[in-house]
Amino acid sequence: MAYPSAGGRHDTGREHKKLVQAALSRDVGRATTMLALHFEAITRICMEAGLTELRAPSRAA
């Protein structure tokens, strides 16, 4: 799935696939770098979308 951001579209599915490949190949350096970049990108996308507050999901009674 791709999400819009100020820098273009963010292809989360492709990114997840690369993260899994790095982890399965036991490339710790690449996997940790990619994970950090992923967290930064997703945080930026959420902030650009105005999702700046963390809220617990409401429970249906």
Tab-separated table of N, CA, C and O in Angstrom:
chain	number	residue	atom	x	y	z
A	1	MET	N	0.837	-1.165	0.000
A	1	MET	CA	0.000	0.000	0.000
A	1	MET	C	0.889	1.238	0.000
A	1	MET	O	1.895	1.286	0.683
A	2	ALA	N	0.518	2.219	-0.742
A	2	ALA	CA	1.288	3.462	-0.803
A	2	ALA	C	0.484	4.580	-0.157
A	2	ALA	O	-0.722	4.682	-0.346
A	3	TYR	N	1.166	5.395	0.614
A	3	TYR	CA	0.532	6.525	1.290
A	3	TYR	C	1.136	7.814	0.776
A	3	TYR	O	2.337	7.890	0.559
A	4	PRO	N	0.300	8.854	0.607
A	4	PRO	CA	0.833	10.142	0.162
A	4	PRO	C	1.609	10.823	1.285
A	4	PRO	O	1.296	10.654	2.453
A	5	SER	N	2.635	11.536	0.911
A	5	SER	CA	3.377	12.368	1.864
A	5	SER	C	3.943	13.545	1.094
A	5	SER	O	3.889	13.577	-0.135
A	6	ALA	N	4.497	14.493	1.812
A	6	ALA	CA	5.020	15.698	1.164
A	6	ALA	C	6.106	15.370	0.144
A	6	ALA	O	6.272	16.059	-0.838
A	7	GLY	N	6.850	14.294	0.377
A	7	GLY	CA	7.925	13.919	-0.528
A	7	GLY	C	7.489	12.980	-1.637
A	7	GLY	O	8.309	12.413	-2.332
A	8	GLY	N	6.198	12.776	-1.817
A	8	GLY	CA	5.706	11.845	-2.829
A	8	GLY	C	4.904	10.746	-2.169
A	8	GLY	O	4.292	10.946	-1.136
A	9	ARG	N	4.920	9.554	-2.766
A	9	ARG	CA	4.172	8.434	-2.202
A	9	ARG	C	5.121	7.519	-1.446
A	9	ARG	O	6.250	7.326	-1.837
A	10	HIS	N	4.612	6.969	-0.369
A	10	HIS	CA	5.399	6.073	0.476
A	10	HIS	C	4.853	4.664	0.294
A	10	HIS	O	3.718	4.385	0.657
A	11	ASP	N	5.637	3.774	-0.299
A	11	ASP	CA	5.207	2.404	-0.591
A	11	ASP	C	5.511	1.509	0.602
A	11	ASP	O	6.577	0.908	0.706
A	12	THR	N	4.547	1.423	1.514
A	12	THR	CA	4.731	0.669	2.749
A	12	THR	C	4.913	-0.821	2.489
A	12	THR	O	5.754	-1.463	3.124
A	13	GLY	N	4.157	-1.388	1.567
A	13	GLY	CA	4.264	-2.817	1.275
A	13	GLY	C	5.658	-3.193	0.792
A	13	GLY	O	6.247	-4.184	1.251
A	14	ARG	N	6.184	-2.407	-0.103
A	14	ARG	CA	7.542	-2.649	-0.625
A	14	ARG	C	8.573	-2.513	0.499
A	14	ARG	O	9.507	-3.302	0.601
A	15	GLU	N	8.379	-1.484	1.332
A	15	GLU	CA	9.288	-1.262	2.436
A	15	GLU	C	9.255	-2.426	3.430
A	15	GLU	O	10.292	-2.886	3.893
A	16	HIS	N	8.056	-2.922	3.729
A	16	HIS	CA	7.930	-4.059	4.645
A	16	HIS	C	8.620	-5.295	4.077
A	16	HIS	O	9.292	-6.030	4.807
A	17	LYS	N	8.469	-5.505	2.781
A	17	LYS	CA	9.100	-6.667	2.139
A	17	LYS	C	10.618	-6.590	2.266
A	17	LYS	O	11.280	-7.576	2.585
A	18	LYS	N	11.187	-5.398	2.037
A	18	LYS	CA	12.638	-5.229	2.158
A	18	LYS	C	13.106	-5.421	3.595
A	18	LYS	O	14.174	-5.972	3.836
A	19	LEU	N	12.292	-4.945	4.559
A	19	LEU	CA	12.627	-5.141	5.966
A	19	LEU	C	12.668	-6.623	6.316
A	19	LEU	O	13.587	-7.099	6.993
A	20	VAL	N	11.677	-7.363	5.847
A	20	VAL	CA	11.627	-8.812	6.107
A	20	VAL	C	12.831	-9.498	5.473
A	20	VAL	O	13.474	-10.355	6.096
A	21	GLN	N	13.165	-9.132	4.250
A	21	GLN	CA	14.319	-9.736	3.576
A	21	GLN	C	15.604	-9.478	4.349
A	21	GLN	O	16.425	-10.385	4.513
A	22	ALA	N	15.792	-8.256	4.838
A	22	ALA	CA	16.996	-7.936	5.608
A	22	ALA	C	17.036	-8.739	6.893
A	22	ALA	O	18.088	-9.264	7.282
A	23	ALA	N	15.884	-8.861	7.564
A	23	ALA	CA	15.833	-9.611	8.823
A	23	ALA	C	16.097	-11.094	8.589
A	23	ALA	O	16.873	-11.720	9.324
A	24	LEU	N	15.467	-11.657	7.563
A	24	LEU	CA	15.653	-13.083	7.287
A	24	LEU	C	17.071	-13.414	6.839
A	24	LEU	O	17.555	-14.523	7.077
A	25	SER	N	17.736	-12.468	6.203
A	25	SER	CA	19.116	-12.696	5.784
A	25	SER	C	20.094	-12.383	6.919
A	25	SER	O	21.298	-12.481	6.752
A	26	ARG	N	19.531	-12.031	8.084
A	26	ARG	CA	20.306	-11.740	9.299
A	26	ARG	C	21.300	-10.591	9.102
A	26	ARG	O	22.365	-10.563	9.701
A	27	ASP	N	20.897	-9.634	8.271
A	27	ASP	CA	21.704	-8.438	8.040
A	27	ASP	C	21.261	-7.386	9.064
A	27	ASP	O	20.413	-6.533	8.796
A	28	VAL	N	21.829	-7.479	10.256
A	28	VAL	CA	21.405	-6.646	11.379
A	28	VAL	C	21.570	-5.161	11.075
A	28	VAL	O	20.671	-4.359	11.348
A	29	GLY	N	22.685	-4.780	10.510
A	29	GLY	CA	22.926	-3.378	10.211
A	29	GLY	C	21.900	-2.811	9.255
A	29	GLY	O	21.334	-1.736	9.497
A	30	ARG	N	21.660	-3.533	8.179
A	30	ARG	CA	20.689	-3.063	7.186
A	30	ARG	C	19.279	-3.056	7.762
A	30	ARG	O	18.518	-2.102	7.571
A	31	ALA	N	18.921	-4.108	8.490
A	31	ALA	CA	17.571	-4.209	9.052
A	31	ALA	C	17.303	-3.084	10.053
A	31	ALA	O	16.235	-2.469	10.024
A	32	THR	N	18.256	-2.817	10.937
A	32	THR	CA	18.027	-1.764	11.939
A	32	THR	C	17.998	-0.378	11.293
A	32	THR	O	17.187	0.460	11.687
A	33	THR	N	18.835	-0.147	10.306
A	33	THR	CA	18.813	1.135	9.602
A	33	THR	C	17.488	1.318	8.875
A	33	THR	O	16.858	2.379	8.962
A	34	MET	N	17.033	0.274	8.193
A	34	MET	CA	15.775	0.351	7.463
A	34	MET	C	14.598	0.556	8.417
A	34	MET	O	13.676	1.315	8.115
A	35	LEU	N	14.627	-0.109	9.569
A	35	LEU	CA	13.542	0.026	10.528
A	35	LEU	C	13.492	1.452	11.086
A	35	LEU	O	12.418	2.047	11.204
A	36	ALA	N	14.648	2.013	11.391
A	36	ALA	CA	14.695	3.394	11.890
A	36	ALA	C	14.153	4.357	10.836
A	36	ALA	O	13.362	5.266	11.154
A	37	LEU	N	14.552	4.180	9.580
A	37	LEU	CA	14.065	5.041	8.495
A	37	LEU	C	12.553	4.876	8.304
A	37	LEU	O	11.837	5.844	8.038
A	38	HIS	N	12.084	3.653	8.464
A	38	HIS	CA	10.653	3.365	8.338
A	38	HIS	C	9.872	4.101	9.428
A	38	HIS	O	8.866	4.750	9.152
A	39	PHE	N	10.335	4.011	10.666
A	39	PHE	CA	9.666	4.706	11.772
A	39	PHE	C	9.645	6.213	11.532
A	39	PHE	O	8.639	6.878	11.782
A	40	GLU	N	10.751	6.758	11.047
A	40	GLU	CA	10.810	8.198	10.766
A	40	GLU	C	9.821	8.582	9.670
A	40	GLU	O	9.118	9.590	9.778
A	41	ALA	N	9.754	7.783	8.628
A	41	ALA	CA	8.857	8.081	7.506
A	41	ALA	C	7.393	7.992	7.930
A	41	ALA	O	6.592	8.882	7.609
A	42	ILE	N	7.033	6.955	8.663
A	42	ILE	CA	5.645	6.793	9.100
A	42	ILE	C	5.262	7.901	10.076
A	42	ILE	O	4.157	8.440	10.024
A	43	THR	N	6.186	8.274	10.963
A	43	THR	CA	5.919	9.372	11.892
A	43	THR	C	5.668	10.660	11.127
A	43	THR	O	4.717	11.403	11.416
A	44	ARG	N	6.496	10.933	10.119
A	44	ARG	CA	6.335	12.139	9.303
A	44	ARG	C	4.985	12.134	8.585
A	44	ARG	O	4.272	13.137	8.565
A	45	ILE	N	4.596	10.998	8.023
A	45	ILE	CA	3.323	10.883	7.306
A	45	ILE	C	2.159	11.147	8.261
A	45	ILE	O	1.219	11.873	7.931
A	46	CYS	N	2.224	10.575	9.461
A	46	CYS	CA	1.156	10.788	10.447
A	46	CYS	C	1.071	12.251	10.853
A	46	CYS	O	-0.026	12.809	10.960
A	47	MET	N	2.212	12.870	11.064
A	47	MET	CA	2.213	14.276	11.466
A	47	MET	C	1.686	15.166	10.344
A	47	MET	O	0.930	16.111	10.594
A	48	GLU	N	2.053	14.868	9.095
A	48	GLU	CA	1.553	15.643	7.950
A	48	GLU	C	0.038	15.505	7.824
A	48	GLU	O	-0.639	16.414	7.361
A	49	ALA	N	-0.486	14.359	8.258
A	49	ALA	CA	-1.924	14.113	8.178
A	49	ALA	C	-2.667	14.675	9.389
A	49	ALA	O	-3.886	14.550	9.484
A	50	GLY	N	-1.925	15.279	10.312
A	50	GLY	CA	-2.552	15.867	11.487
A	50	GLY	C	-2.813	14.876	12.605
A	50	GLY	O	-3.549	15.162	13.541
A	51	LEU	N	-2.224	13.697	12.513
A	51	LEU	CA	-2.414	12.675	13.543
A	51	LEU	C	-1.318	12.819	14.586
A	51	LEU	O	-0.367	12.055	14.624
A	52	THR	N	-1.458	13.806	15.450
A	52	THR	CA	-0.402	14.106	16.409
A	52	THR	C	-0.743	13.672	17.830
A	52	THR	O	0.106	13.739	18.700
A	53	GLU	N	-1.965	13.231	18.088
A	53	GLU	CA	-2.353	12.800	19.417
A	53	GLU	C	-2.508	11.293	19.455
A	53	GLU	O	-3.062	10.694	18.545
A	54	LEU	N	-2.019	10.704	20.519
A	54	LEU	CA	-2.145	9.270	20.712
A	54	LEU	C	-3.366	9.023	21.568
A	54	LEU	O	-3.484	9.532	22.681
A	55	ARG	N	-4.310	8.278	21.039
A	55	ARG	CA	-5.548	7.978	21.760
A	55	ARG	C	-5.787	6.484	21.764
A	55	ARG	O	-5.599	5.820	20.751
A	56	ALA	N	-6.258	5.995	22.894
A	56	ALA	CA	-6.632	4.582	22.974
A	56	ALA	C	-7.944	4.402	22.202
A	56	ALA	O	-8.812	5.270	22.224
A	57	PRO	N	-8.075	3.274	21.517
A	57	PRO	CA	-9.333	3.037	20.796
A	57	PRO	C	-10.501	2.932	21.776
A	57	PRO	O	-10.347	2.401	22.865
A	58	SER	N	-11.644	3.440	21.383
A	58	SER	CA	-12.820	3.332	22.252
A	58	SER	C	-13.365	1.912	22.164
A	58	SER	O	-13.285	1.260	21.140
A	59	ARG	N	-13.911	1.473	23.267
A	59	ARG	CA	-14.481	0.118	23.313
A	59	ARG	C	-15.983	0.188	23.198
A	59	ARG	O	-16.627	0.979	23.865
A	60	ALA	N	-16.514	-0.649	22.333
A	60	ALA	CA	-17.963	-0.719	22.186
A	60	ALA	C	-18.552	-1.458	23.389
A	60	ALA	O	-18.018	-2.470	23.828
A	61	ALA	N	-19.634	-0.937	23.923
A	61	ALA	CA	-20.254	-1.554	25.109
A	61	ALA	C	-21.129	-2.707	24.727
A	61	ALA	O	-21.562	-2.904	23.671
